[in-house]
GROMACS .gro file of C-alpha atoms in nm:
model
  188
    1UNK     CA    1   7.150  10.247  10.782
    2UNK     CA    2   6.840  10.129  10.596
    3UNK     CA    3   6.948   9.766  10.623
    4UNK     CA    4   7.017   9.805  10.993
    5UNK     CA    5   6.672   9.954  11.041
    6UNK     CA    6   6.515   9.653  10.869
    7UNK     CA    7   6.357   9.876  10.604
    8UNK     CA    8   6.101   9.739  10.361
    9UNK     CA    9   6.253   9.703  10.013
   10UNK     CA   10   5.954   9.523   9.860
   11UNK     CA   11   5.868   9.820   9.634
   12UNK     CA   12   6.229   9.893   9.536
   13UNK     CA   13   6.330   9.779   9.187
   14UNK     CA   14   6.661   9.967   9.140
   15UNK     CA   15   6.919  10.065   9.401
   16UNK     CA   16   7.235  10.260   9.312
   17UNK     CA   17   7.513  10.289   9.569
   18UNK     CA   18   7.809  10.524   9.541
   19UNK     CA   19   8.045  10.742   9.741
   20UNK     CA   20   8.217  10.476   9.951
   21UNK     CA   21   8.319  10.113   9.900
   22UNK     CA   22   8.014   9.890   9.949
   23UNK     CA   23   8.056   9.655  10.249
   24UNK     CA   24   8.007   9.288  10.167
   25UNK     CA   25   7.720   9.252  10.418
   26UNK     CA   26   7.511   9.473  10.188
   27UNK     CA   27   7.529   9.208   9.916
   28UNK     CA   28   7.439   8.940  10.168
   29UNK     CA   29   7.132   9.129  10.294
   30UNK     CA   30   6.983   9.264   9.969
   31UNK     CA   31   6.779   9.056   9.726
   32UNK     CA   32   6.994   9.155   9.428
   33UNK     CA   33   6.827   8.893   9.210
   34UNK     CA   34   6.497   9.085   9.240
   35UNK     CA   35   6.636   9.438   9.287
   36UNK     CA   36   6.875   9.579   9.027
   37UNK     CA   37   7.157   9.675   9.270
   38UNK     CA   38   7.451   9.869   9.126
   39UNK     CA   39   7.782   9.984   9.266
   40UNK     CA   40   7.881  10.312   9.100
   41UNK     CA   41   8.235  10.448   9.120
   42UNK     CA   42   8.372  10.781   9.015
   43UNK     CA   43   8.544  11.088   9.146
   44UNK     CA   44   8.394  11.435   9.118
   45UNK     CA   45   8.675  11.514   8.874
   46UNK     CA   46   8.493  11.290   8.624
   47UNK     CA   47   8.134  11.409   8.674
   48UNK     CA   48   8.072  11.169   8.961
   49UNK     CA   49   8.003  10.827   8.801
   50UNK     CA   50   8.271  10.668   8.587
   51UNK     CA   51   8.188  10.298   8.618
   52UNK     CA   52   7.902  10.068   8.701
   53UNK     CA   53   7.876   9.714   8.838
   54UNK     CA   54   7.548   9.527   8.877
   55UNK     CA   55   7.553   9.279   9.165
   56UNK     CA   56   7.573   8.916   9.053
   57UNK     CA   57   7.674   8.572   9.181
   58UNK     CA   58   8.004   8.565   8.990
   59UNK     CA   59   8.203   8.779   9.233
   60UNK     CA   60   8.291   8.724   9.597
   61UNK     CA   61   8.405   9.086   9.613
   62UNK     CA   62   8.200   9.386   9.501
   63UNK     CA   63   8.382   9.531   9.199
   64UNK     CA   64   8.349   9.892   9.088
   65UNK     CA   65   8.255   9.761   8.747
   66UNK     CA   66   8.337   9.863   8.395
   67UNK     CA   67   8.376  10.216   8.258
   68UNK     CA   68   8.058  10.385   8.138
   69UNK     CA   69   8.018  10.516   7.780
   70UNK     CA   70   8.279  10.769   7.662
   71UNK     CA   71   8.507  10.678   7.954
   72UNK     CA   72   8.830  10.478   7.965
   73UNK     CA   73   9.004  10.327   8.267
   74UNK     CA   74   9.375  10.253   8.285
   75UNK     CA   75   9.574  10.079   8.555
   76UNK     CA   76   9.921  10.232   8.541
   77UNK     CA   77  10.255  10.201   8.715
   78UNK     CA   78  10.465  10.501   8.823
   79UNK     CA   79  10.606  10.543   8.473
   80UNK     CA   80  10.254  10.555   8.323
   81UNK     CA   81  10.284  10.207   8.170
   82UNK     CA   82   9.971   9.994   8.134
   83UNK     CA   83   9.958   9.706   8.381
   84UNK     CA   84   9.811   9.366   8.296
   85UNK     CA   85   9.504   9.203   8.446
   86UNK     CA   86   9.539   9.125   8.816
   87UNK     CA   87   9.831   9.363   8.883
   88UNK     CA   88   9.758   9.654   9.116
   89UNK     CA   89   9.839  10.007   9.014
   90UNK     CA   90   9.699  10.358   9.000
   91UNK     CA   91   9.354  10.395   8.846
   92UNK     CA   92   9.353  10.671   8.585
   93UNK     CA   93   9.041  10.786   8.402
   94UNK     CA   94   9.007  10.943   8.060
   95UNK     CA   95   8.704  11.053   7.866
   96UNK     CA   96   8.449  11.318   7.790
   97UNK     CA   97   8.358  11.379   8.156
   98UNK     CA   98   8.703  11.478   8.283
   99UNK     CA   99   8.712  11.824   8.443
  100UNK     CA  100   8.954  12.093   8.327
  101UNK     CA  101   9.121  12.104   8.668
  102UNK     CA  102   9.093  12.247   9.017
  103UNK     CA  103   8.984  12.605   9.075
  104UNK     CA  104   9.287  12.817   9.174
  105UNK     CA  105   9.498  12.504   9.231
  106UNK     CA  106   9.731  12.516   8.929
  107UNK     CA  107  10.003  12.290   9.068
  108UNK     CA  108   9.755  12.023   9.177
  109UNK     CA  109   9.583  12.051   8.839
  110UNK     CA  110   9.917  11.994   8.660
  111UNK     CA  111   9.986  11.689   8.877
  112UNK     CA  112   9.645  11.526   8.842
  113UNK     CA  113   9.512  11.625   8.498
  114UNK     CA  114   9.748  11.519   8.221
  115UNK     CA  115   9.735  11.443   7.852
  116UNK     CA  116   9.607  11.090   7.794
  117UNK     CA  117   9.916  10.900   7.674
  118UNK     CA  118   9.690  10.650   7.493
  119UNK     CA  119   9.457  10.901   7.322
  120UNK     CA  120   9.607  11.240   7.236
  121UNK     CA  121   9.255  11.384   7.190
  122UNK     CA  122   9.169  11.330   7.559
  123UNK     CA  123   9.282  11.438   7.903
  124UNK     CA  124   9.341  11.188   8.180
  125UNK     CA  125   9.276  11.222   8.553
  126UNK     CA  126   9.519  11.045   8.786
  127UNK     CA  127   9.288  10.941   9.072
  128UNK     CA  128   9.551  10.816   9.315
  129UNK     CA  129   9.318  10.522   9.384
  130UNK     CA  130   9.466  10.174   9.367
  131UNK     CA  131   9.282   9.908   9.170
  132UNK     CA  132   9.327   9.613   8.937
  133UNK     CA  133   9.152   9.457   8.640
  134UNK     CA  134   8.960   9.134   8.697
  135UNK     CA  135   8.952   8.856   8.433
  136UNK     CA  136   8.596   8.947   8.325
  137UNK     CA  137   8.678   9.313   8.253
  138UNK     CA  138   8.542   9.450   8.580
  139UNK     CA  139   8.769   9.646   8.808
  140UNK     CA  140   8.843   9.580   9.173
  141UNK     CA  141   8.896   9.888   9.392
  142UNK     CA  142   9.176   9.813   9.638
  143UNK     CA  143   9.227  10.133   9.835
  144UNK     CA  144   9.158  10.502   9.787
  145UNK     CA  145   9.430  10.760   9.830
  146UNK     CA  146   9.268  11.030   9.618
  147UNK     CA  147   9.384  11.390   9.619
  148UNK     CA  148   9.186  11.595   9.867
  149UNK     CA  149   9.056  11.273  10.017
  150UNK     CA  150   8.897  11.234  10.355
  151UNK     CA  151   9.080  11.020  10.609
  152UNK     CA  152   8.965  10.989  10.968
  153UNK     CA  153   8.760  11.310  10.916
  154UNK     CA  154   9.076  11.508  10.843
  155UNK     CA  155   9.097  11.677  10.504
  156UNK     CA  156   9.432  11.603  10.347
  157UNK     CA  157   9.603  11.777  10.059
  158UNK     CA  158   9.819  11.509   9.908
  159UNK     CA  159   9.926  11.431   9.558
  160UNK     CA  160   9.822  11.098   9.408
  161UNK     CA  161  10.038  10.803   9.506
  162UNK     CA  162  10.229  11.020   9.755
  163UNK     CA  163  10.217  10.770  10.039
  164UNK     CA  164  10.343  10.456   9.874
  165UNK     CA  165  10.575  10.319   9.612
  166UNK     CA  166  10.427  10.085   9.352
  167UNK     CA  167  10.742   9.871   9.365
  168UNK     CA  168  10.671   9.799   9.731
  169UNK     CA  169  10.316   9.684   9.651
  170UNK     CA  170  10.383   9.419   9.387
  171UNK     CA  171  10.216   9.095   9.487
  172UNK     CA  172  10.054   9.249   9.797
  173UNK     CA  173   9.705   9.130   9.881
  174UNK     CA  174   9.430   9.388   9.929
  175UNK     CA  175   9.407   9.366  10.310
  176UNK     CA  176   9.782   9.402  10.361
  177UNK     CA  177   9.790   9.684  10.108
  178UNK     CA  178   9.518   9.874  10.292
  179UNK     CA  179   9.705   9.837  10.620
  180UNK     CA  180  10.030   9.957  10.460
  181UNK     CA  181   9.874  10.266  10.304
  182UNK     CA  182   9.683  10.349  10.623
  183UNK     CA  183  10.004  10.324  10.831
  184UNK     CA  184  10.194  10.545  10.585
  185UNK     CA  185   9.913  10.801  10.572
  186UNK     CA  186   9.903  10.813  10.952
  187UNK     CA  187  10.278  10.879  10.962
  188UNK     CA  188  10.371  10.549  11.124
   0.00000   0.00000   0.00000
């Protein structure tokens, strides 16, 4: 809204954005060479911010960045196997900020908060969000399907990855993937 209102950013030195994917026009309209503009990603289940990306000229997209300190990101398939760079899968988060679970939602807690298969000392949160690693170590957010997510102003109670099969997504580009997930979530 501030960009649409032609707000004065001349005294702004740092701008953090979070909560929703950042539209590309934001990058085009902000002087991110003068202002330190960051895209922050993270679910509430991991104390809000889990990664950070500072706008630069290297990326045509706006990544969600790299994990912050004491946080690990994994891109996993349905069998909880690590996926290589560039392959889309479910984003899972591990680290010191992971919540214990959902209040009075034991089944959902069991589904979403699991032992970290790569670090037995940690718990892992299965976000349900779809992402992939970029060659420079940043992560690209593809589509959100998070538990308890908001879709068309309707609160949904779905388990992560409930509306798609990873096998069906292999090699799918981001736009087609978003359309597929949206159709499946809408019941089409």
